[in-house]
């Protein structure tokens, strides 16, 4: 789909008439491959399902603006297009956002008309400055002038050899990294780092502050390795959490049934 500053690749199943709609947003370096099971799971039978590739990721070409605000704007344009041209009629609309994808999802909810989004499900989303080890290391590599070397090592050693050695079912992420442009990865990292350090104080994260003010019902799903500071923040601002008994960051691969069961549950609760 063309947007005002480039094109966005999306995969969608649009159900006729009014039906629950689940929109899935992937994280840094990833793609719509992260949510392939969304189209197969029985938990989302009868629901419209939309997955996309962020700018410069997967099948989406590179752009000039990689800010999280621009990503939220492109999401709005995508949903407007699917509504106007493809018959999307969400009833209700649930956003499911993983990792860095949580930032544009939060901004979309913040800027949307009241009642547009019925539920927001965040899966280990970036909402504090704590726990963002990949973006911190990538930024440090850029500052030292060795980002290209770091990126290759991250993809081939950290992910392909080490992470897939522990969690082979996450091979989609390595495939997505092969499609992701190096420049897009870096500029997305820098955009995320700006959000994480945008505000004074203990938490400092602009998306975390926006999350604090949302009226949209939210649940934060997480595994055992989530930063404890993030859980402290969520408790402080009253965001319900859903623990998953896994050390894997990719909850939708590690515990597929439980994750999509949560999305199905979110659709039912919002509908009622």
XYZ file of N, CA and C in Angstrom:
816
model
N 0.834 -1.186 0.000
C 0.000 0.000 0.000
C 0.873 1.242 0.000
N 0.632 2.205 -0.927
C 1.404 3.445 -0.905
C 0.986 4.325 0.267
N 1.951 5.004 0.874
C 1.660 6.009 1.903
C 2.247 7.334 1.443
N 2.224 8.320 2.324
C 2.704 9.644 1.934
C 4.216 9.705 1.794
N 4.956 8.699 2.277
C 6.417 8.760 2.158
C 7.034 7.417 1.775
N 6.268 6.558 1.151
C 6.792 5.261 0.749
C 5.668 4.254 0.668
N 6.021 2.988 0.677
C 5.021 1.926 0.611
C 5.132 1.055 1.850
N 4.036 0.416 2.198
C 3.998 -0.504 3.328
C 3.485 -1.855 2.835
N 4.232 -2.908 3.151
C 3.764 -4.258 2.846
C 2.946 -4.766 4.023
N 1.789 -5.322 3.728
C 0.956 -5.916 4.773
C 0.347 -7.206 4.256
N 0.092 -8.118 5.168
C -0.666 -9.325 4.865
C -1.953 -9.249 5.670
N -3.085 -9.470 5.027
C -4.352 -9.281 5.729
C -5.372 -10.332 5.314
N -6.171 -10.738 6.283
C -7.375 -11.528 6.040
C -8.539 -10.678 6.540
N -9.372 -10.238 5.632
C -10.484 -9.355 6.000
C -11.780 -10.152 5.954
N -12.450 -10.245 7.080
C -13.724 -10.949 7.148
C -14.845 -10.030 6.679
N -15.866 -10.574 6.029
C -16.974 -9.733 5.559
C -17.798 -9.198 6.719
N -18.290 -7.987 6.558
C -19.143 -7.392 7.579
C -18.368 -7.021 8.826
N -19.098 -6.775 9.894
C -18.456 -6.400 11.151
C -17.942 -7.651 11.852
N -16.670 -7.617 12.225
C -16.029 -8.781 12.844
C -14.863 -8.295 13.687
N -14.459 -9.069 14.687
C -13.245 -8.700 15.427
C -12.069 -8.552 14.462
N -11.186 -7.616 14.758
C -9.985 -7.407 13.944
C -8.781 -7.330 14.874
N -7.749 -8.086 14.542
C -6.514 -8.104 15.320
C -5.386 -7.625 14.424
N -4.703 -6.567 14.863
C -3.585 -5.994 14.119
C -2.310 -6.301 14.894
N -1.340 -6.935 14.229
C -0.110 -7.389 14.885
C 1.080 -6.562 14.413
N 1.844 -6.036 15.361
C 3.010 -5.203 15.063
C 4.266 -5.873 15.592
N 5.226 -6.105 14.708
C 6.463 -6.791 15.067
C 7.482 -5.826 15.669
N 8.610 -6.391 16.102
C 9.656 -5.604 16.738
C 10.832 -5.313 15.823
N 11.917 -4.839 16.403
C 13.113 -4.400 15.685
C 13.718 -5.522 14.857
N 13.938 -5.257 13.558
C 14.562 -6.225 12.675
C 13.664 -7.362 12.244
N 12.467 -7.415 12.744
C 11.547 -8.522 12.487
C 10.649 -8.193 11.296
N 9.606 -8.960 11.103
C 8.683 -8.750 9.995
C 7.354 -9.418 10.326
N 6.462 -9.415 9.350
C 5.162 -10.068 9.546
C 5.309 -11.563 9.798
N 6.473 -12.136 9.478
C 6.686 -13.566 9.729
C 6.513 -13.924 11.203
N 6.720 -12.926 12.084
C 6.578 -13.175 13.522
C 5.165 -13.612 13.888
N 4.186 -13.275 13.053
C 2.791 -13.538 13.393
C 2.105 -14.431 12.365
N 2.863 -15.300 11.707
C 2.253 -16.185 10.712
C 1.145 -17.050 11.313
N 1.346 -17.482 12.572
C 0.346 -18.377 13.193
C -0.980 -17.674 13.431
N -0.996 -16.345 13.392
C -2.247 -15.620 13.614
C -3.304 -15.986 12.576
N -2.844 -16.368 11.363
C -3.779 -16.710 10.297
C -4.263 -18.157 10.394
N -3.629 -18.947 11.243
C -3.952 -20.366 11.329
C -4.650 -20.746 12.630
N -4.406 -20.003 13.685
C -4.889 -20.409 14.996
C -6.412 -20.382 15.092
N -6.947 -21.354 15.792
C -8.394 -21.417 16.006
C -8.882 -20.306 16.916
N -7.976 -19.735 17.714
C -8.384 -18.684 18.654
C -8.840 -17.413 17.941
N -8.424 -17.244 16.684
C -8.825 -16.056 15.934
C -9.742 -16.406 14.767
N -10.371 -17.575 14.832
C -11.373 -17.918 13.821
C -12.449 -16.839 13.774
N -12.809 -16.421 12.579
C -13.853 -15.412 12.426
C -13.372 -13.993 12.588
N -12.085 -13.795 12.854
C -11.540 -12.450 13.034
C -10.744 -12.023 11.805
N -10.803 -10.743 11.490
C -9.864 -10.184 10.525
C -8.490 -10.132 11.180
N -7.456 -10.417 10.409
C -6.084 -10.406 10.923
C -5.224 -9.577 9.983
N -4.478 -8.632 10.537
C -3.592 -7.773 9.750
C -2.206 -7.809 10.365
N -1.217 -8.141 9.546
C 0.179 -8.031 9.956
C 0.871 -7.120 8.946
N 1.961 -6.494 9.353
C 2.640 -5.590 8.429
C 4.139 -5.674 8.631
N 4.869 -5.009 7.722
C 6.308 -4.825 7.862
C 6.575 -3.345 8.069
N 7.219 -2.998 9.173
C 7.600 -1.607 9.391
C 8.528 -1.138 8.277
N 8.660 0.149 8.128
C 9.504 0.730 7.080
C 10.908 0.131 7.117
N 11.394 -0.282 5.937
C 12.732 -0.846 5.835
C 12.856 -2.264 6.342
N 11.777 -2.840 6.825
C 11.752 -4.209 7.337
C 10.949 -5.081 6.377
N 11.318 -6.376 6.297
C 10.551 -7.305 5.472
C 10.386 -6.820 4.049
N 9.142 -6.730 3.605
C 8.850 -6.298 2.243
C 8.618 -4.818 2.084
N 8.747 -4.041 3.149
C 8.529 -2.592 3.069
C 9.837 -1.874 2.739
N 9.841 -1.022 1.719
C 11.082 -0.337 1.331
C 11.518 0.689 2.364
N 12.747 1.151 2.207
C 13.289 2.147 3.115
C 12.625 3.505 2.874
N 12.654 4.342 3.899
C 12.039 5.670 3.867
C 13.008 6.668 4.474
N 12.598 7.926 4.515
C 13.429 8.955 5.141
C 13.194 9.046 6.644
N 11.955 8.839 7.062
C 11.570 9.065 8.454
C 11.287 7.730 9.144
N 12.163 7.365 10.076
C 11.995 6.127 10.830
C 11.495 6.373 12.252
N 11.020 7.549 12.528
C 10.553 7.847 13.874
C 9.349 6.978 14.233
N 9.145 6.794 15.519
C 8.014 6.010 15.987
C 6.691 6.727 15.714
N 6.719 8.029 15.705
C 5.521 8.798 15.351
C 5.142 8.544 13.893
N 6.145 8.507 13.008
C 5.874 8.224 11.594
C 5.338 6.814 11.421
N 5.856 5.878 12.200
C 5.361 4.502 12.128
C 3.897 4.429 12.549
N 3.532 5.158 13.595
C 2.128 5.196 14.027
C 1.248 5.810 12.950
N 1.767 6.830 12.264
C 0.996 7.467 11.187
C 0.775 6.490 10.037
N 1.801 5.723 9.698
C 1.644 4.743 8.611
C 0.637 3.659 8.997
N 0.618 3.286 10.262
C -0.371 2.307 10.709
C -1.781 2.851 10.521
N -1.978 4.109 10.846
C -3.296 4.716 10.648
C -3.675 4.716 9.169
N -2.726 5.057 8.292
C -2.998 5.079 6.859
C -3.334 3.679 6.347
N -2.633 2.668 6.864
C -2.914 1.292 6.461
C -4.331 0.890 6.852
N -4.713 1.175 8.091
C -6.056 0.792 8.534
C -7.129 1.598 7.812
N -6.854 2.864 7.523
C -7.803 3.664 6.725
C -7.990 3.046 5.342
N -6.877 2.596 4.743
C -6.945 1.973 3.413
C -7.747 0.680 3.462
N -7.485 -0.164 4.448
C -8.203 -1.429 4.546
C -9.685 -1.207 4.831
N -9.988 -0.142 5.557
C -11.393 0.179 5.830
C -12.085 0.704 4.584
N -11.414 1.624 3.892
C -12.041 2.262 2.736
C -12.082 1.400 1.498
N -11.048 0.567 1.286
C -10.933 -0.170 0.023
C -11.158 -1.672 0.141
N -11.038 -2.218 1.344
C -11.085 -3.682 1.495
C -12.195 -4.162 2.410
N -13.016 -3.258 2.905
C -14.169 -3.667 3.693
C -13.897 -4.011 5.137
N -12.761 -3.572 5.683
C -12.474 -3.838 7.101
C -13.477 -3.099 7.975
N -14.156 -3.847 8.862
C -15.135 -3.258 9.784
C -14.881 -3.848 11.184
N -13.909 -3.288 11.906
C -13.527 -3.891 13.190
C -14.618 -3.778 14.241
N -14.910 -4.897 14.890
C -15.879 -4.905 15.981
C -15.588 -6.098 16.891
N -14.637 -5.988 17.802
C -13.824 -4.816 18.163
C -12.487 -4.803 17.409
N -11.637 -3.779 17.720
C -10.284 -3.680 17.181
C -9.289 -3.921 18.311
N -8.412 -4.911 18.117
C -7.388 -5.259 19.104
C -6.018 -5.089 18.456
N -5.139 -4.348 19.098
C -3.756 -4.229 18.651
C -2.892 -5.152 19.502
N -2.026 -5.924 18.844
C -1.078 -6.798 19.531
C 0.313 -6.405 19.064
N 1.135 -5.903 19.974
C 2.422 -5.339 19.584
C 3.553 -5.981 20.367
N 4.576 -6.413 19.658
C 5.718 -7.086 20.269
C 6.920 -6.161 20.326
N 7.571 -6.099 21.485
C 8.858 -5.427 21.635
C 8.778 -3.968 21.178
N 9.659 -3.567 20.257
C 9.692 -2.183 19.767
C 8.382 -1.790 19.082
N 7.654 -2.771 18.540
C 6.371 -2.471 17.916
C 5.361 -1.886 18.879
N 5.602 -2.030 20.177
C 4.705 -1.442 21.160
C 4.695 0.074 21.133
N 5.788 0.692 20.698
C 5.856 2.153 20.725
C 4.875 2.776 19.731
N 4.926 2.438 18.423
C 3.910 2.995 17.529
C 2.490 2.559 17.885
N 2.338 1.375 18.460
C 1.000 0.936 18.865
C 0.442 1.849 19.957
N 1.286 2.197 20.920
C 0.853 3.098 21.990
C 0.514 4.468 21.432
N 1.342 4.974 20.518
C 1.089 6.293 19.938
C -0.177 6.282 19.078
N -0.426 5.169 18.395
C -1.661 5.057 17.616
C -2.869 5.165 18.543
N -2.840 4.440 19.660
C -3.948 4.498 20.622
C -4.095 5.900 21.203
N -2.985 6.535 21.510
C -3.015 7.886 22.075
C -3.691 8.880 21.136
N -3.404 8.756 19.833
C -3.862 9.755 18.868
C -5.203 9.411 18.230
N -5.676 8.183 18.388
C -6.927 7.765 17.751
C -8.125 8.363 18.483
N -9.227 8.453 17.771
C -10.464 8.918 18.394
C -10.866 7.952 19.503
N -11.474 8.455 20.573
C -11.890 7.579 21.675
C -12.746 6.420 21.166
N -12.450 5.232 21.651
C -13.213 4.053 21.258
C -12.736 3.367 20.001
N -11.717 3.928 19.325
C -11.219 3.302 18.098
C -10.585 1.952 18.396
N -9.719 1.915 19.398
C -9.038 0.683 19.790
C -9.688 0.151 21.059
N -10.141 -1.086 21.019
C -10.849 -1.663 22.155
C -9.923 -2.356 23.148
N -8.795 -2.885 22.688
C -7.808 -3.526 23.557
C -6.422 -3.344 22.957
N -5.438 -3.182 23.828
C -4.034 -3.142 23.429
C -3.303 -4.236 24.207
N -2.721 -5.187 23.475
C -1.942 -6.255 24.087
C -0.470 -6.000 23.755
N 0.330 -5.750 24.784
C 1.754 -5.488 24.609
C 2.536 -6.730 25.034
N 3.387 -7.234 24.152
C 4.194 -8.416 24.447
C 5.648 -7.983 24.612
N 6.087 -7.885 25.864
C 7.440 -7.427 26.193
C 7.796 -6.163 25.416
N 6.867 -5.222 25.402
C 7.047 -3.981 24.651
C 8.005 -3.044 25.373
N 8.618 -2.150 24.610
C 9.559 -1.168 25.141
C 8.783 0.009 25.740
N 8.732 0.067 27.068
C 8.003 1.145 27.728
C 8.821 1.830 28.819
N 10.041 1.323 29.089
C 10.974 2.010 29.984
C 12.350 1.947 29.332
N 13.306 2.646 29.917
C 14.668 2.620 29.369
C 15.432 1.367 29.799
N 14.817 0.520 30.574
C 15.482 -0.673 31.093
C 15.229 -1.880 30.192
N 16.229 -2.731 30.076
C 16.068 -3.988 29.362
C 16.278 -3.929 27.864
N 16.567 -2.729 27.311
C 16.724 -2.604 25.853
C 18.180 -2.831 25.460
N 18.646 -4.061 25.684
C 20.072 -4.351 25.492
C 20.480 -4.279 24.029
N 19.648 -4.755 23.125
C 20.027 -4.769 21.705
C 20.185 -3.348 21.181
N 19.220 -2.478 21.465
C 19.330 -1.106 20.965
C 20.495 -0.374 21.622
N 20.750 -0.642 22.902
C 21.872 0.005 23.587
C 23.200 -0.419 22.971
N 23.360 -1.713 22.693
C 24.599 -2.203 22.096
C 24.758 -1.697 20.666
N 23.644 -1.637 19.930
C 23.716 -1.136 18.554
C 24.110 0.335 18.531
N 23.551 1.120 19.447
C 23.913 2.539 19.511
C 25.384 2.704 19.886
N 25.869 1.918 20.834
C 27.273 1.985 21.229
C 28.187 1.613 20.064
N 27.785 0.603 19.273
C 28.585 0.209 18.112
C 28.636 1.327 17.079
N 27.534 2.007 16.895
C 27.528 3.138 15.955
C 28.472 4.242 16.424
N 28.415 4.550 17.710
C 29.259 5.621 18.248
C 30.742 5.271 18.151
N 31.059 3.988 18.175
C 32.455 3.566 18.069
C 32.889 3.334 16.623
N 31.961 3.535 15.681
C 32.296 3.395 14.272
C 32.347 1.968 13.768
N 31.735 1.029 14.496
C 31.790 -0.377 14.086
C 30.397 -1.010 13.991
N 29.416 -0.213 13.577
C 28.060 -0.754 13.531
C 27.935 -1.889 12.530
N 28.505 -1.749 11.327
C 28.372 -2.797 10.310
C 28.922 -4.123 10.820
N 30.068 -4.072 11.494
C 30.660 -5.278 12.065
C 29.766 -5.851 13.164
N 29.252 -4.968 14.036
C 28.374 -5.412 15.121
C 27.107 -6.052 14.565
N 26.522 -5.457 13.536
C 25.257 -5.954 13.001
C 25.428 -7.360 12.426
N 26.509 -7.585 11.712
C 26.758 -8.914 11.166
C 26.946 -9.928 12.286
N 27.689 -9.553 13.321
C 27.903 -10.456 14.453
C 26.593 -10.729 15.182
N 25.774 -9.709 15.358
C 24.474 -9.876 16.010
C 23.613 -10.856 15.234
N 23.556 -10.686 13.936
C 22.703 -11.544 13.111
C 23.213 -12.977 13.051
N 24.516 -13.139 12.784
C 25.053 -14.470 12.515
C 25.473 -15.233 13.772
N 25.987 -14.518 14.774
C 26.453 -15.199 15.985
C 25.391 -15.174 17.079
N 24.958 -13.965 17.453
C 24.029 -13.848 18.582
C 22.691 -14.517 18.275
N 22.155 -14.265 17.076
C 20.840 -14.817 16.739
C 20.954 -16.213 16.133
N 21.694 -16.349 15.013
C 21.692 -17.623 14.290
C 22.310 -18.756 15.101
N 23.444 -18.501 15.729
C 24.139 -19.598 16.423
C 23.697 -19.739 17.885
N 23.591 -18.612 18.578
C 23.317 -18.688 20.018
C 21.819 -18.755 20.330
N 21.052 -17.746 19.878
C 19.641 -17.682 20.252
C 18.854 -18.842 19.646
N 19.100 -19.153 18.364
C 18.383 -20.268 17.750
C 18.840 -21.605 18.308
N 20.032 -21.633 18.897
C 20.454 -22.843 19.593
C 19.569 -23.131 20.787
N 19.100 -22.064 21.443
C 18.195 -22.217 22.592
C 16.741 -22.305 22.162
N 16.370 -21.518 21.162
C 14.971 -21.420 20.748
C 14.875 -21.583 19.228
N 15.031 -22.788 18.706
C 15.036 -22.985 17.249
C 13.738 -22.582 16.566
N 12.644 -22.538 17.312
C 11.356 -22.141 16.741
C 11.302 -20.649 16.416
N 12.345 -19.907 16.774
C 12.392 -18.470 16.466
C 13.168 -18.188 15.176
N 13.275 -19.182 14.303
C 14.055 -18.997 13.080
C 13.473 -17.917 12.183
N 12.191 -17.591 12.382
C 11.605 -16.491 11.608
C 12.400 -15.203 11.799
N 12.991 -15.018 13.007
C 13.661 -13.750 13.277
C 14.944 -13.629 12.461
N 15.670 -14.727 12.338
C 16.871 -14.690 11.506
C 16.492 -14.414 10.053
N 15.444 -15.054 9.563
C 14.978 -14.798 8.197
C 14.610 -13.330 8.019
N 13.920 -12.770 8.998
C 13.524 -11.368 8.920
C 14.738 -10.446 8.908
N 15.741 -10.766 9.718
C 16.958 -9.952 9.737
C 17.664 -9.977 8.391
N 17.574 -11.095 7.660
C 18.189 -11.169 6.336
C 17.487 -10.231 5.353
N 16.201 -9.984 5.564
C 15.451 -9.063 4.711
C 15.600 -7.613 5.150
N 15.843 -7.392 6.429
C 15.879 -6.030 6.973
C 17.118 -5.290 6.479
N 16.938 -4.071 5.984
C 18.075 -3.278 5.565
C 18.904 -2.826 6.759
N 20.229 -2.870 6.608
C 21.115 -2.459 7.703
C 20.854 -1.010 8.111
N 20.650 -0.146 7.123
C 20.377 1.263 7.415
C 19.048 1.413 8.145
N 18.034 0.655 7.721
C 16.729 0.712 8.381
C 16.825 0.241 9.823
N 17.588 -0.823 10.052
C 17.772 -1.329 11.407
C 18.410 -0.250 12.284
N 19.481 0.352 11.804
C 20.183 1.354 12.593
C 19.308 2.567 12.871
N 18.624 3.060 11.869
C 17.818 4.265 12.073
C 16.602 3.985 12.951
N 16.104 2.760 12.911
C 15.041 2.379 13.845
C 15.595 2.321 15.263
N 16.796 1.774 15.417
C 17.463 1.764 16.728
C 17.563 3.177 17.282
N 18.033 4.115 16.474
C 18.220 5.485 16.945
C 16.882 6.123 17.313
N 15.839 5.809 16.547
C 14.507 6.331 16.875
C 14.020 5.781 18.215
N 14.262 4.501 18.448
C 13.850 3.878 19.707
C 14.640 4.463 20.873
N 15.932 4.675 20.682
C 16.765 5.244 21.737
C 16.324 6.658 22.089
N 15.884 7.412 21.092
C 15.373 8.768 21.380
C 14.139 8.691 22.266
N 13.260 7.745 21.986
C 12.061 7.584 22.813
C 12.430 7.188 24.239
N 13.421 6.304 24.364
C 13.789 5.769 25.676
C 14.439 6.806 26.570
N 15.022 7.839 25.980
C 15.735 8.858 26.764
C 15.101 10.231 26.639
N 13.820 10.263 26.259
C 13.179 11.529 25.906
C 12.828 12.410 27.094
N 12.616 11.807 28.263
C 12.081 12.557 29.393
C 13.021 12.473 30.591
N 12.966 13.459 31.467
C 13.741 13.372 32.714
C 13.088 12.384 33.672
N 13.802 12.007 34.683
C 13.233 11.149 35.711
C 13.631 9.702 35.572
N 13.125 8.888 36.484
C 13.536 7.493 36.595
C 13.189 6.675 35.359
N 11.984 6.880 34.793
C 11.534 6.023 33.704
C 11.959 6.561 32.354
N 11.848 7.819 32.110
C 12.396 8.578 30.978
C 11.798 8.254 29.612
N 11.016 7.201 29.478
C 10.554 6.734 28.170
C 9.280 7.469 27.744
N 9.314 8.084 26.549
C 8.156 8.834 26.068
C 6.947 7.929 25.853
N 7.175 6.727 25.324
C 6.049 5.808 25.119
C 5.491 5.315 26.447
N 6.359 5.134 27.440
C 5.878 4.756 28.758
C 4.986 5.820 29.351
N 5.360 7.079 29.169
C 4.524 8.174 29.664
C 3.197 8.219 28.913
N 3.228 7.980 27.595
C 1.983 7.936 26.826
C 1.108 6.774 27.282
N 1.738 5.633 27.570
C 1.000 4.474 28.064
C 0.308 4.803 29.379
N 0.989 5.506 30.242
C 0.430 5.892 31.537
C -0.897 6.637 31.378
N -1.031 7.390 30.297
C -2.196 8.252 30.110
C -3.288 7.659 29.234
N -3.065 6.463 28.699
C -4.071 5.867 27.825
C -5.345 5.527 28.588
N -6.464 5.672 27.890
C -7.744 5.187 28.419
C -8.109 3.827 27.821
N -7.407 3.405 26.787
C -7.623 2.088 26.179
C -7.222 0.988 27.165
N -8.053 -0.034 27.354
C -7.650 -1.159 28.206
C -6.397 -1.841 27.654
N -5.440 -2.106 28.539
C -4.147 -2.651 28.147
C -3.817 -3.859 29.015
N -3.156 -4.843 28.415
C -2.541 -5.918 29.184
C -1.118 -6.084 28.666
N -0.174 -6.298 29.586
C 1.241 -6.435 29.238
C 1.653 -7.875 29.490
N 1.948 -8.605 28.413
C 2.384 -10.001 28.508
C 3.908 -10.047 28.550
N 4.457 -10.946 29.357
C 5.914 -10.988 29.492
C 6.372 -12.371 29.927
N 7.619 -12.671 29.594
C 8.260 -13.891 30.051
C 9.086 -13.640 31.292
N 9.902 -14.624 31.661
C 10.671 -14.537 32.909
C 11.853 -13.582 32.813
N 12.314 -13.278 31.596
C 13.508 -12.455 31.442
C 13.213 -10.971 31.270
N 11.958 -10.567 31.396
C 11.646 -9.145 31.271
C 12.350 -8.370 32.380
N 12.746 -7.117 32.085
C 13.440 -6.302 33.078
C 12.545 -6.080 34.297
N 13.033 -6.342 35.497
C 12.196 -6.142 36.692
C 11.767 -4.691 36.853
N 12.597 -3.749 36.373
C 12.220 -2.334 36.447
C 10.967 -2.048 35.625
N 10.828 -2.754 34.496
C 9.633 -2.577 33.669
C 8.393 -3.045 34.417
N 8.490 -4.173 35.113
C 7.352 -4.659 35.903
C 7.013 -3.693 37.033
N 8.041 -3.097 37.642
C 7.809 -2.099 38.689
C 7.041 -0.913 38.126
N 7.454 -0.446 36.950
C 6.770 0.669 36.294
C 5.310 0.315 36.003
N 5.074 -0.858 35.437
C 3.711 -1.263 35.088
C 2.829 -1.343 36.329
N 3.371 -1.862 37.420
C 2.620 -1.915 38.677
C 2.326 -0.500 39.171
N 3.306 0.376 39.043
C 3.142 1.750 39.514
C 2.027 2.468 38.771
N 1.902 2.218 37.458
C 0.897 2.929 36.665
C -0.389 2.121 36.497
N -0.460 0.941 37.113
C -1.698 0.177 37.127
C -2.019 -0.571 35.851
N -0.980 -1.002 35.105
C -1.207 -1.789 33.892
C -1.222 -3.273 34.263
N -2.298 -4.005 33.967
C -2.330 -5.445 34.270
C -1.263 -6.194 33.477
N -0.672 -7.201 34.088
C 0.350 -8.000 33.430
C -0.103 -9.442 33.322
N 0.444 -10.144 32.325
C 0.161 -11.561 32.128
C 1.497 -12.297 31.988
N 1.950 -12.990 33.029
C 3.237 -13.696 32.938
C 3.132 -14.968 32.107
N 4.171 -15.230 31.328
C 4.293 -16.461 30.554
C 5.514 -17.224 31.070
N 5.406 -18.518 31.325
C 6.535 -19.279 31.875
C 7.562 -19.652 30.807
N 8.251 -18.647 30.280
C 9.274 -18.872 29.262
C 10.364 -17.820 29.403
N 11.586 -18.167 28.993
C 12.693 -17.216 28.951
C 12.829 -16.587 27.574
N 11.988 -16.977 26.635
C 12.073 -16.504 25.259
C 11.354 -15.168 25.102
N 12.008 -14.243 24.408
C 11.429 -12.919 24.175
C 10.237 -12.982 23.224
N 10.239 -13.962 22.320
C 9.193 -14.074 21.302
C 8.068 -14.954 21.851
N 7.198 -14.362 22.634
C 6.137 -15.114 23.300
C 5.241 -15.821 22.302
N 5.023 -15.207 21.140
C 4.093 -15.774 20.169
C 4.644 -17.038 19.518
N 5.966 -17.274 19.599
C 6.539 -18.530 19.124
C 6.741 -19.520 20.276
N 7.184 -19.005 21.414
C 7.482 -19.882 22.548
C 6.222 -20.524 23.118
N 5.134 -19.762 23.150
C 3.889 -20.250 23.745
C 2.728 -19.823 22.854
N 2.699 -20.426 21.672
C 1.768 -20.000 20.630
C 0.312 -20.061 21.092
N -0.087 -21.198 21.659
C -1.473 -21.346 22.084
C -1.865 -20.341 23.142
N -0.992 -20.159 24.134
C -1.288 -19.222 25.215
C -1.346 -17.779 24.706
N -0.433 -17.440 23.782
C -0.409 -16.063 23.279
C -1.661 -15.755 22.468
N -1.984 -16.630 21.516
C -3.166 -16.355 20.689
C -4.458 -16.596 21.460
N -4.390 -17.432 22.490
C -5.529 -17.534 23.388
C -5.803 -16.205 24.075
N -4.730 -15.494 24.459
C -4.878 -14.167 25.064
C -5.510 -13.187 24.084
N -5.102 -13.249 22.808
C -5.699 -12.342 21.817
C -7.173 -12.670 21.589
N -7.493 -13.969 21.528
C -8.890 -14.352 21.388
C -9.722 -13.906 22.583
N -9.141 -14.059 23.760
C -9.804 -13.611 24.993
C -10.024 -12.099 24.956
N -9.039 -11.368 24.470
C -9.155 -9.903 24.374
C -10.284 -9.504 23.426
N -10.418 -10.235 22.324
C -11.525 -9.966 21.387
C -12.867 -10.194 22.054
N -12.999 -11.299 22.772
C -14.276 -11.623 23.420
C -14.621 -10.607 24.499
N -13.638 -10.239 25.310
C -13.892 -9.289 26.397
C -14.272 -7.925 25.842
N -13.578 -7.502 24.802
C -13.902 -6.189 24.216
C -15.286 -6.201 23.576
N -15.628 -7.313 22.968
C -16.920 -7.407 22.292
C -18.068 -7.372 23.293
N -17.842 -7.969 24.465
C -18.921 -8.036 25.452
C -19.034 -6.727 26.239
